[in-house]
Tab-separated table of C-alpha atoms in Angstrom:
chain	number	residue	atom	x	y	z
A	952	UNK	CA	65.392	36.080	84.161
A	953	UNK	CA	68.946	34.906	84.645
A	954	UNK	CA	70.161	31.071	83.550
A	955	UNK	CA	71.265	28.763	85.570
A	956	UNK	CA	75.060	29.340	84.352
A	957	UNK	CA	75.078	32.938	85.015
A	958	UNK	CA	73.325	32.837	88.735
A	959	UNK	CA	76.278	34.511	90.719
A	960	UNK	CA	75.541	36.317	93.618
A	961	UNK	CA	77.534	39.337	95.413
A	962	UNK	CA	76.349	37.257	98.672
A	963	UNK	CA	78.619	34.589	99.282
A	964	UNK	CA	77.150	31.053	100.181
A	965	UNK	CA	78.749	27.789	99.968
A	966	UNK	CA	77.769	25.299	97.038
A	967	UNK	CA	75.535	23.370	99.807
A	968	UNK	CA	73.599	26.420	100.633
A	969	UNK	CA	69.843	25.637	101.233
A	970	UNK	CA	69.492	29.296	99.448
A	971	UNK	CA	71.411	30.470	96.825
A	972	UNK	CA	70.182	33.013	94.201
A	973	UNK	CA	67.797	30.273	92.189
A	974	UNK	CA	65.708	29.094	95.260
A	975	UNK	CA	64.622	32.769	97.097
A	976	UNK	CA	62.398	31.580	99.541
A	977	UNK	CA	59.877	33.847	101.015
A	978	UNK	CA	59.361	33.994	104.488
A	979	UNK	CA	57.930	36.448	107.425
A	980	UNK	CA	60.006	37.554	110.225
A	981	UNK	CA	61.040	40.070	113.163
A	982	UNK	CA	64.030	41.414	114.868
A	983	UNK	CA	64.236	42.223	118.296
A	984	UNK	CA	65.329	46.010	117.468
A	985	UNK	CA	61.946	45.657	115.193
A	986	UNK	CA	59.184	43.341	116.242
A	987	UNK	CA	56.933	44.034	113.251
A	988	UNK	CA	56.014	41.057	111.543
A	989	UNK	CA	57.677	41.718	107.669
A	990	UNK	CA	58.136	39.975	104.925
A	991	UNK	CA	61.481	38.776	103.807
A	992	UNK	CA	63.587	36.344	101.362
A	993	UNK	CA	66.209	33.739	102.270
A	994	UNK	CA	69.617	33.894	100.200
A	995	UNK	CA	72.653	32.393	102.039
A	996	UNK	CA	72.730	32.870	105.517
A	997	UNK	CA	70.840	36.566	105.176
A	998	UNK	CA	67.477	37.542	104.968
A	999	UNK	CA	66.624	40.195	102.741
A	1000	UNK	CA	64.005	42.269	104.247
A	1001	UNK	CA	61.403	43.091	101.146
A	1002	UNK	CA	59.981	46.164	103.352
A	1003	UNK	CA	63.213	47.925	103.155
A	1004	UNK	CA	63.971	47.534	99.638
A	1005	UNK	CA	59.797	47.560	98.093
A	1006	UNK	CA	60.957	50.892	95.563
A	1007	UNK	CA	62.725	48.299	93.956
A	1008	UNK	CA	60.186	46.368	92.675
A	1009	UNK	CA	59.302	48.833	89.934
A	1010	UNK	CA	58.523	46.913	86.832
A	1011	UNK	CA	55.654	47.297	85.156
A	1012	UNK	CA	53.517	45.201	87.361
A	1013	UNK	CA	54.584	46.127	90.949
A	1014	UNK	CA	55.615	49.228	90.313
A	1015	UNK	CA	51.858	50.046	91.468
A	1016	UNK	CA	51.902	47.055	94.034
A	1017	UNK	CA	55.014	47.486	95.750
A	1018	UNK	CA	52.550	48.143	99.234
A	1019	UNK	CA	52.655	43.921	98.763
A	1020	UNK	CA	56.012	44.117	100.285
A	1021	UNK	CA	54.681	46.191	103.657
A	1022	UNK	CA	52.261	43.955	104.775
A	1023	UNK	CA	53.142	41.086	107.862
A	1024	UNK	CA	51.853	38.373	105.956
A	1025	UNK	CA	52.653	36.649	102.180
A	1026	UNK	CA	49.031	36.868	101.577
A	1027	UNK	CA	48.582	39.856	99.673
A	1028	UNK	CA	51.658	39.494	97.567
A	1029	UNK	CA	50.334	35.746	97.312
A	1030	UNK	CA	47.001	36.910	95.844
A	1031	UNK	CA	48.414	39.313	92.949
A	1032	UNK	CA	49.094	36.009	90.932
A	1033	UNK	CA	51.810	34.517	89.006
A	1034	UNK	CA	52.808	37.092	86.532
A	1035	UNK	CA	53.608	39.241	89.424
A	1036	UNK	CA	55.219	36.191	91.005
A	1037	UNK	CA	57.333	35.958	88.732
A	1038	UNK	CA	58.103	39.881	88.131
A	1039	UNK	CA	59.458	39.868	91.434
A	1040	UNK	CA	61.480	37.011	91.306
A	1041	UNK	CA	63.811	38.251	88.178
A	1042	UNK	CA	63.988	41.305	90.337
A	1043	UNK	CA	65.403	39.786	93.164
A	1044	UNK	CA	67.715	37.591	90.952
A	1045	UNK	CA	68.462	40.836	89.525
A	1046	UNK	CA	69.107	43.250	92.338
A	1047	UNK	CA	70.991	40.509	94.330
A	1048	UNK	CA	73.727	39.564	91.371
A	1049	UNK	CA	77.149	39.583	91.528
A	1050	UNK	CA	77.299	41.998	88.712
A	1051	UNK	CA	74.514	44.370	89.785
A	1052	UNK	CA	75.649	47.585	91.998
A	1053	UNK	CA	72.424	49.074	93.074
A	1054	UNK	CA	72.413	46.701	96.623
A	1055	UNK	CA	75.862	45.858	96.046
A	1056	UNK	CA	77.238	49.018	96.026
A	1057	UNK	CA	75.247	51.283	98.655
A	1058	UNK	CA	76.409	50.298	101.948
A	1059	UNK	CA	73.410	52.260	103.632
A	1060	UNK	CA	70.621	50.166	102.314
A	1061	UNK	CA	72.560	46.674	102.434
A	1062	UNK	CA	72.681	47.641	106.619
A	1063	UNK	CA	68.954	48.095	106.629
A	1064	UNK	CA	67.699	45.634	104.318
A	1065	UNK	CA	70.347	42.542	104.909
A	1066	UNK	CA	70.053	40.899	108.078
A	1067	UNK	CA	72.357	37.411	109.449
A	1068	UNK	CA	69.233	34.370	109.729
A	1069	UNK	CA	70.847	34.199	112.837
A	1070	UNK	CA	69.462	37.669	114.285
A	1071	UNK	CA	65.652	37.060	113.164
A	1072	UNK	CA	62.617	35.551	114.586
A	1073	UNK	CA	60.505	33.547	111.776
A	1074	UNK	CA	56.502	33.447	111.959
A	1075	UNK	CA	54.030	31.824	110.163
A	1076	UNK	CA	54.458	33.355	106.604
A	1077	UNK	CA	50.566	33.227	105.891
A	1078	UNK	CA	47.459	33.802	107.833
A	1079	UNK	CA	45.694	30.282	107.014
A	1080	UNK	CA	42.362	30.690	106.440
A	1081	UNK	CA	41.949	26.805	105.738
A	1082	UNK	CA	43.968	23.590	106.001
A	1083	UNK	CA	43.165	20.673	104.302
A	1084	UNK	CA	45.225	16.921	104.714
A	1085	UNK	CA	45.144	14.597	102.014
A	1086	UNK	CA	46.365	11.128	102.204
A	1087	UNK	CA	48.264	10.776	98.789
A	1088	UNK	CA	51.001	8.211	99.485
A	1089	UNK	CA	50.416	4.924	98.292
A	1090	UNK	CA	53.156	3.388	100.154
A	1091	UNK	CA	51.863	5.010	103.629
A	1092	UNK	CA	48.194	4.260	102.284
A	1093	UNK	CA	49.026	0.877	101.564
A	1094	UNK	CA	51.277	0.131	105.170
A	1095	UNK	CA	48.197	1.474	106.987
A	1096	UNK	CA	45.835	-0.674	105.057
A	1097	UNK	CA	47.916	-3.584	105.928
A	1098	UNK	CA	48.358	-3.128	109.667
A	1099	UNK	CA	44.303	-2.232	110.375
A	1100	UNK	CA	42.680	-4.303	107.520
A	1101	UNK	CA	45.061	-6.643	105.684
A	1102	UNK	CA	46.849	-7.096	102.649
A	1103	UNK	CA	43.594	-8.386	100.675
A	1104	UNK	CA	42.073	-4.981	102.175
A	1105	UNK	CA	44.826	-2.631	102.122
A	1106	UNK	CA	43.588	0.116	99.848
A	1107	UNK	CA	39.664	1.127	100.051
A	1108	UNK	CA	37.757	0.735	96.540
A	1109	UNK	CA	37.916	4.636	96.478
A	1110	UNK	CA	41.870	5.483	97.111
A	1111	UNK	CA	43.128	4.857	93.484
A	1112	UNK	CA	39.829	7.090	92.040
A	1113	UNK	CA	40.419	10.534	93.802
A	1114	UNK	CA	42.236	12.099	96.083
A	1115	UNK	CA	40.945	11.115	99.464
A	1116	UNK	CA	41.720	13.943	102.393
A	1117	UNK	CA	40.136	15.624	105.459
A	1118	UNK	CA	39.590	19.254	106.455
A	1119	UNK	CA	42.168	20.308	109.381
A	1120	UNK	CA	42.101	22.630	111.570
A	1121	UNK	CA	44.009	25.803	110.644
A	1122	UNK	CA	44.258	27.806	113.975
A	1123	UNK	CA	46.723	24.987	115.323
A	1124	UNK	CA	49.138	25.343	112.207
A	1125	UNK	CA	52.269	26.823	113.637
A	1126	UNK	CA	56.062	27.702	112.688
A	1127	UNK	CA	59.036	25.637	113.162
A	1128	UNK	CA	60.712	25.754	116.518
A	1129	UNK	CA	57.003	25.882	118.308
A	1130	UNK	CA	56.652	23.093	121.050
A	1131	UNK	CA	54.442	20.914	120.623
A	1132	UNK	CA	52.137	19.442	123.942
A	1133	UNK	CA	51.206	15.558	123.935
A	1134	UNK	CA	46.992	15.511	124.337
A	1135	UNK	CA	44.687	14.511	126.554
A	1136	UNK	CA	42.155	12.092	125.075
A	1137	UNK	CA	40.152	9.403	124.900
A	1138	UNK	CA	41.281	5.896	124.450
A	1139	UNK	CA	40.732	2.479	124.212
A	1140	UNK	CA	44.116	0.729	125.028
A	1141	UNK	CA	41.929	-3.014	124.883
A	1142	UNK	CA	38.911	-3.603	122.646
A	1143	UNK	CA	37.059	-5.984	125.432
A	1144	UNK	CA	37.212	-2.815	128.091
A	1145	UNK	CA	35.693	0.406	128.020
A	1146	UNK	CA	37.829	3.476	126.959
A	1147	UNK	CA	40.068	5.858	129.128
A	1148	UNK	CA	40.719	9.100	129.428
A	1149	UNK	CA	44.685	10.000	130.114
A	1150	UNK	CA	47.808	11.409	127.792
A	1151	UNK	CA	48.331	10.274	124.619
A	1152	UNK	CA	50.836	7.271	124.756
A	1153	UNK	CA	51.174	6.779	120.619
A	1154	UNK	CA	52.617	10.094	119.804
A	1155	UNK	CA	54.009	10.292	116.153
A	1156	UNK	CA	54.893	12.814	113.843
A	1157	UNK	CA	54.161	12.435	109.643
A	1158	UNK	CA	56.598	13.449	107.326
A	1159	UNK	CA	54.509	16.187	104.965
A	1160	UNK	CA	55.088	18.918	102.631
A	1161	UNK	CA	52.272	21.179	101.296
A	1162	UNK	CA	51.736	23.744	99.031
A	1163	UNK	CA	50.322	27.704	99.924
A	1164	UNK	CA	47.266	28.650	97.547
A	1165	UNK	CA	47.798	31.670	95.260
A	1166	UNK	CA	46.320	34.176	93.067
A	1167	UNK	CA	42.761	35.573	93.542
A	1168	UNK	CA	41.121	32.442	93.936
A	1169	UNK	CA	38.361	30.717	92.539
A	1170	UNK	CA	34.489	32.215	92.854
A	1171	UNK	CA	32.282	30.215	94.754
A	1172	UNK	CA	30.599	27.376	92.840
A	1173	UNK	CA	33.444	27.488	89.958
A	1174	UNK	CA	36.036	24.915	89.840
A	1175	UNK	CA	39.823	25.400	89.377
A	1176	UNK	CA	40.023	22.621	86.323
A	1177	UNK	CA	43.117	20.904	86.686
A	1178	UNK	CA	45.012	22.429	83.389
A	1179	UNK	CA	45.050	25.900	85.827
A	1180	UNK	CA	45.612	24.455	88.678
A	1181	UNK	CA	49.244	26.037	88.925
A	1182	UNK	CA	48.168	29.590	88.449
A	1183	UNK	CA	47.120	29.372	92.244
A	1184	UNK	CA	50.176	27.300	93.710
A	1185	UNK	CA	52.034	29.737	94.809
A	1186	UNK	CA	55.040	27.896	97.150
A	1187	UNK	CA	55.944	24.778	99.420
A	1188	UNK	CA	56.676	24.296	102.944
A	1189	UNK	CA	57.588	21.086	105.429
A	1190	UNK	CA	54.897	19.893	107.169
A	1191	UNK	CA	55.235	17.478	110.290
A	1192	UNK	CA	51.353	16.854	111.292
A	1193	UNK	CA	51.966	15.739	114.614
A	1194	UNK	CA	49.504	12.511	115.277
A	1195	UNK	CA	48.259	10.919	118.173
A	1196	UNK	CA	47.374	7.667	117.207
A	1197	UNK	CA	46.102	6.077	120.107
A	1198	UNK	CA	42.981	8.822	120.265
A	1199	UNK	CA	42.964	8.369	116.262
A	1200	UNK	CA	41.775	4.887	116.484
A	1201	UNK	CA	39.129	5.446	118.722
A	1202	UNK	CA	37.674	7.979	117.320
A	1203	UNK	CA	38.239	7.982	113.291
A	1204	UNK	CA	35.204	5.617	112.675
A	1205	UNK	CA	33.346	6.988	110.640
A	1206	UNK	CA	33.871	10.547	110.163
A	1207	UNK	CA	38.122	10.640	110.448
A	1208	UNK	CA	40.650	11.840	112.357
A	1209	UNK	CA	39.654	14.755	114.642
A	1210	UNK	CA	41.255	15.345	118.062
A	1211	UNK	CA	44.096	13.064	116.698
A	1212	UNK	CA	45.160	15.626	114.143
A	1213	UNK	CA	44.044	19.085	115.724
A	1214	UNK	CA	47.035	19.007	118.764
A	1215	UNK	CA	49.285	20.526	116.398
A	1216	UNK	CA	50.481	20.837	112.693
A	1217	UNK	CA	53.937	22.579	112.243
A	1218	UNK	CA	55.144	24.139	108.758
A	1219	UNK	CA	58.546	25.346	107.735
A	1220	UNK	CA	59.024	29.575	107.451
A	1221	UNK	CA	60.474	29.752	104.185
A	1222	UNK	CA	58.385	28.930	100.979
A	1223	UNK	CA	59.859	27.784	98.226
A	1224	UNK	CA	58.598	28.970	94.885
A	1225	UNK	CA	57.368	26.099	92.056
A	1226	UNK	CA	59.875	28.407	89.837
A	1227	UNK	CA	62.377	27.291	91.994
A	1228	UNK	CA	61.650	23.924	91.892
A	1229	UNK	CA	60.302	23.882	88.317
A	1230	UNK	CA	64.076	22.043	87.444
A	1231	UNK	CA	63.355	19.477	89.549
A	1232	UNK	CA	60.230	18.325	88.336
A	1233	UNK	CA	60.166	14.117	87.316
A	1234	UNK	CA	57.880	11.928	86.042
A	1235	UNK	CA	53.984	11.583	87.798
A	1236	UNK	CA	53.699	8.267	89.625
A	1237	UNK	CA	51.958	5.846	87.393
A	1238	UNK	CA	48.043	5.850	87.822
A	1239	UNK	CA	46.085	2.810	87.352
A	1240	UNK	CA	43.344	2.848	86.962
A	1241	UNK	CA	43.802	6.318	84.455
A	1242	UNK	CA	41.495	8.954	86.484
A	1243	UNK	CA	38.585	10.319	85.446
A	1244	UNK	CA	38.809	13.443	83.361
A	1245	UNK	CA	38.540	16.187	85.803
A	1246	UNK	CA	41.895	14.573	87.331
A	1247	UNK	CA	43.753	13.636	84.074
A	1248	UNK	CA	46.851	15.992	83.236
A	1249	UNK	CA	49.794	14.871	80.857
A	1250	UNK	CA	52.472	17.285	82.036
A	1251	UNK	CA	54.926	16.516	84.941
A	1252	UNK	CA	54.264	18.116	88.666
A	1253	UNK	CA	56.038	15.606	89.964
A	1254	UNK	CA	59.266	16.864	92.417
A	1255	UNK	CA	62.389	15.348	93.406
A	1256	UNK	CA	62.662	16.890	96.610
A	1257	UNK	CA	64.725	14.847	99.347
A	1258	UNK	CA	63.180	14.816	102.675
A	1259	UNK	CA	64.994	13.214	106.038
A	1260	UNK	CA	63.211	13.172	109.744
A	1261	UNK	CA	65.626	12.935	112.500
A	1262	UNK	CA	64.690	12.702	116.194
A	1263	UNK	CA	66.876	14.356	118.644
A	1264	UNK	CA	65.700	13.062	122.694
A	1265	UNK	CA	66.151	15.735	125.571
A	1266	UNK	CA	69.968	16.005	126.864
A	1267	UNK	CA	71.683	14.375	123.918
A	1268	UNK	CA	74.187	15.950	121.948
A	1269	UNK	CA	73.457	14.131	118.428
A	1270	UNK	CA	70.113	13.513	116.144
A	1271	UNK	CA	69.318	10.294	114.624
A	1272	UNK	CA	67.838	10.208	110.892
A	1273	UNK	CA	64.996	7.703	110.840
A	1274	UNK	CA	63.143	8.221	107.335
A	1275	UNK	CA	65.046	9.478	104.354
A	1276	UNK	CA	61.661	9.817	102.118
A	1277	UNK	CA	61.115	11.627	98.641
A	1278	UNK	CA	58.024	13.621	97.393
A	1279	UNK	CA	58.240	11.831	94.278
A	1280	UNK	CA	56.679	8.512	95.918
A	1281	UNK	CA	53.353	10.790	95.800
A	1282	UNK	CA	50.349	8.820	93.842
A	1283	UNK	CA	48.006	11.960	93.490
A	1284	UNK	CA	49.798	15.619	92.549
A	1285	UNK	CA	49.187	19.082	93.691
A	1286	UNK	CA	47.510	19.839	90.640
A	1287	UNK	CA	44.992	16.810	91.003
A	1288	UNK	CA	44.516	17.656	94.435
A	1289	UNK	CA	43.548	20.874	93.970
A	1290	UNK	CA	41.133	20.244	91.354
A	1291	UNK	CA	39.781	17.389	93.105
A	1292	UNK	CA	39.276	19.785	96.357
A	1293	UNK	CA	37.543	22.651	94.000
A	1294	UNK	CA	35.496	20.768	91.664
A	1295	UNK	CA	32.641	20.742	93.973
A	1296	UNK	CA	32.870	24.649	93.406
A	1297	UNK	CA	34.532	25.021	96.815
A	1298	UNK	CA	35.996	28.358	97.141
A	1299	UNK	CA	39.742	28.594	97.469
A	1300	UNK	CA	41.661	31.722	98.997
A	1301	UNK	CA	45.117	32.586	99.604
A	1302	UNK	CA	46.804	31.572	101.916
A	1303	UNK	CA	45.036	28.051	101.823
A	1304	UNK	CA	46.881	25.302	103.269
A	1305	UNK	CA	46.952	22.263	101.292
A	1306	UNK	CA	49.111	18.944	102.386
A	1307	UNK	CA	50.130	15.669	101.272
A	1308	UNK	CA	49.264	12.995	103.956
A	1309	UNK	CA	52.529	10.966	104.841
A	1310	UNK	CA	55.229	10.527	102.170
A	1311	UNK	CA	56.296	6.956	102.291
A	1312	UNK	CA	58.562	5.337	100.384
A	1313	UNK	CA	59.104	1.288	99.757
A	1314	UNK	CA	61.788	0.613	101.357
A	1315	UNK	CA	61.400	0.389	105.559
A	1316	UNK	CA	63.741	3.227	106.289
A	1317	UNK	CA	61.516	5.113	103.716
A	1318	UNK	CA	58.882	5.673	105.962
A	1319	UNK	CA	57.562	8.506	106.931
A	1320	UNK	CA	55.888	8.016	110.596
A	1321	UNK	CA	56.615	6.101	113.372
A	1322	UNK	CA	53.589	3.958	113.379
A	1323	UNK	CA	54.947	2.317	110.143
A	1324	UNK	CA	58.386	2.273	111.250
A	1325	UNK	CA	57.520	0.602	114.457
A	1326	UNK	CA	54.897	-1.561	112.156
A	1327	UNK	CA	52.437	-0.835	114.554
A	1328	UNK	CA	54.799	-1.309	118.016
A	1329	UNK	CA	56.129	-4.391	116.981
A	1330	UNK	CA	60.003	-2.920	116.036
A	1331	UNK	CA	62.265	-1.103	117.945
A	1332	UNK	CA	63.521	2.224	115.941
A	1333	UNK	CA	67.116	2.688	116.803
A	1334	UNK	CA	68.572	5.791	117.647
A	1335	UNK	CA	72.647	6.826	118.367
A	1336	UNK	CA	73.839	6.112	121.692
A	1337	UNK	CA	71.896	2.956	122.211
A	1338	UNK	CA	68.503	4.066	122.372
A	1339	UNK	CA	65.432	3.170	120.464
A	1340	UNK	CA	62.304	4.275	120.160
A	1341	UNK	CA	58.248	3.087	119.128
A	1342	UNK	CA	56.431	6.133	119.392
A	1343	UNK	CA	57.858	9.798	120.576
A	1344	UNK	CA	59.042	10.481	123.835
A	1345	UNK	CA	58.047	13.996	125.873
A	1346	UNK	CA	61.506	15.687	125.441
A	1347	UNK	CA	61.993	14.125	121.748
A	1348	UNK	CA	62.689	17.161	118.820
A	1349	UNK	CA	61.418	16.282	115.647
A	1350	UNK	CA	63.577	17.710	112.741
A	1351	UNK	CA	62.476	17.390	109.374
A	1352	UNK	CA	64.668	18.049	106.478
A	1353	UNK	CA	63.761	18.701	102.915
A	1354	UNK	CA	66.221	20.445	99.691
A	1355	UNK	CA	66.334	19.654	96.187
A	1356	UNK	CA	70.010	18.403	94.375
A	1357	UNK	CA	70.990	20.127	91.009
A	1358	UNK	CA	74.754	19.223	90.140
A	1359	UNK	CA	75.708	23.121	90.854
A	1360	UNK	CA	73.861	24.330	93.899
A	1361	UNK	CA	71.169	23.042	96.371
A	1362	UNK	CA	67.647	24.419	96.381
A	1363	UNK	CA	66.430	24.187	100.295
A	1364	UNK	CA	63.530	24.282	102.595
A	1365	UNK	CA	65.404	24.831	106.065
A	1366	UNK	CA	63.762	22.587	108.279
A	1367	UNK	CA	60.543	22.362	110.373
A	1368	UNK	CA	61.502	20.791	114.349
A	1369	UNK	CA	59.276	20.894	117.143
A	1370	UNK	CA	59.355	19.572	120.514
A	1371	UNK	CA	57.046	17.453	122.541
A	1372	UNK	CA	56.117	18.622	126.128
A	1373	UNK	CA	54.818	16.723	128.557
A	1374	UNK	CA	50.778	16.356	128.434
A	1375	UNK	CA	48.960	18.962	131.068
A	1376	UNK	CA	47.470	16.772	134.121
A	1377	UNK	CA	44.068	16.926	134.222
């Protein structure tokens, strides 16, 4: 695999590129001269398309898999496991240097297999057979505690223990750019009067990223312990998981959010590898009290990742950032969440969906929803031009933002937007 130094690509990008040669996203997209779904990788402002180029995937482990690169989903090529993973990245880095004629130099397969970002259509890059939310933020954790219970009661006895989360509901997982409609729900705007049924009138988004399950998966009834836990993390996305959070307190006691969290949960297209990221990885957040065995791992899977939600409103020209967050600020890891979600004996396939809860930082402009950065209605957000904001507006675009900073080149997620449309009247 090529160093850092020596990653040069015959694709020119600019040094702020979300994807130069060392991040290689992968991704699933269509044309309109081709509407087959296919699977494709991110470098500059191109997309390689991996169906037009699979006979070059010939090393000694895909030389026999290369039908991986066919298919209209990730999922196969997800399920083939790391060593392959990784086969096919130094082939990519390989095929796509500056010093490397085979794509370089034959004009007829660059026209096929290079396409502008501009030109495609981007899809869901997995079929998700599950999605599960975790709530591993103890800054968000901790704001939420405050508002509903009180500082004395802010975190429940269980939160610094395990990795508390929720199964979601995977059908309503969609790509970036997909509109998202308010709900229709119940209510209970005062607690002396009986509840309502109308639109949702605390929309909010959550600042998320989450991680695509790889490799074969685990048989049912036999854990993933957490020392292999990254053998079947295959990539991350963005994740906004759209909340409504006036039908999430009426109906969370005492089984959790429900129709709160099932509206809508959009991803990013491109998935970043944890090779990619791998340089970015920083210390764990301190646990205290030390978890129990099953959780404990030593090494770092920690990332630096910078992450930024702007909201644009309908008819104006310019966003407005209103959370610059970090995944860092995460209390529980993907590694502990994954063994924490398995060690039942759960069953784990890919193309499993498995997210963070809100990241939160500590400082106000840190945080990553607009029910903390309203503190519960009682601030005005403010946005460019005057306007402000407590909870989203029908007509508001939700943009979230998310790269990684080396001191030579930028390793990107795109972004993950979505509008709200006005609730259906019923």
């Amino acid at each position: 695999m090529l160093c850092h130094l020596e990653m040069e690509s015959f694709i020119a990008y600019p040094p702020n590129c979300d994807f130069p040669l060392e991040n290689l996203p992968y991704g699933v997209f269509s044309t309109v001269n081709n509407p087959q779904h296919r699977i494709g990788v991110a470098v500059g402002d191109l997309v390689l398309d991996l169906s037009a180029i699979s006979q070059l995937f010939n090393g000694p482990l895909l030389k026999n898999k290369q039908h991986v690169f066919n298919e209209p989903t990730l999922n196969a090529f997800m399920s083939l496991g790391r060593p392959f993973w990784l086969e096919a990245r130094a082939t990519l880095q390989r095929i796509l240097a500056a010093d490397c004629p085979i794509l370089r130099d034959d004009a007829n397969l660059r026209a096929i297999s290079l396409i502008p970002q501009s030109e495609v259509k981007m899809h869901l890059p997995a079929e998700i057979g599950d999605y599960t939310d975790f709530y591993s933020s103890i800054y968000h954790a901790t704001n939420v505690g405050i508002m509903f219970r009180g500082k004395e009661n802010a975190l429940m006895p269980n939160w610094k223990h395990l990795p508390v989360g929720y199964h979601g509901r995977a059908s309503s997982v969609v790509v970036s750019g997909t509109d998202i409609r308010r709900p229709n729900g119940q209510t209970r705007p005062s607690d002396d009067a009986p509840p309502v049924f109308g639109p949702c009138r605390l929309m909010d988004f959550e600042l998320e990223m989450a991680f695509f399950v790889g490799g074969p998966g685990n048989p049912l009834g036999k854990p993933v312990p957490v020392g292999e836990a990254h053998e079947h993390i295959f990539g991350m996305v963005l994740m906004n998981d759209w909340s409504a959070r006036d039908i999430q307190k009426w109906e969370y006691v005492p089984l959790g959010p429900f129709l709160a969290k099932n509206l809508g949960t959009s991803i990013s297209p491109w998935v970043v590898t944890m090779e990619a990221l791998e340089p970015f990885k920083v210390a764990n957040f301190p646990q205290d009290p030390e978890p129990l065995p099953y959780l404990m791992h030593h090494d770092n899977y920690n990332f630096d990742i910078n992450l930024e939600v702007d909201i644009k409103p309908e008819g104006t020209p310019v966003a407005s950032t209103v959370c610059r967050s970090n995944f860092k600020y995460l209390y529980w890891t993907p590694k502990q969440q994954l063994a924490h979600h398995t060690i039942t004996g759960c069953n784990m396939r890919p193309g499993d969906l498995l997210a963070s809860g809100t990241i939160s930082g500590e400082t106000s402009d840190s945080y990553g929803s607009m029910l903390e950065l309203c503190w519960k209605g009682t601030k005005n957000v403010p946005l460019v031009g005057g306007m402000s904001r407590k909870f989203l507006q029908d007509g508001d675009e939700v943009i979230v933002k998310g790269f990684c900073q080396h001191e030579n080149y930028r390793v990107g997620f795109g972004i993950c937007s979505g509008k709200v449309l006005p609730a259906i009247p019923l």
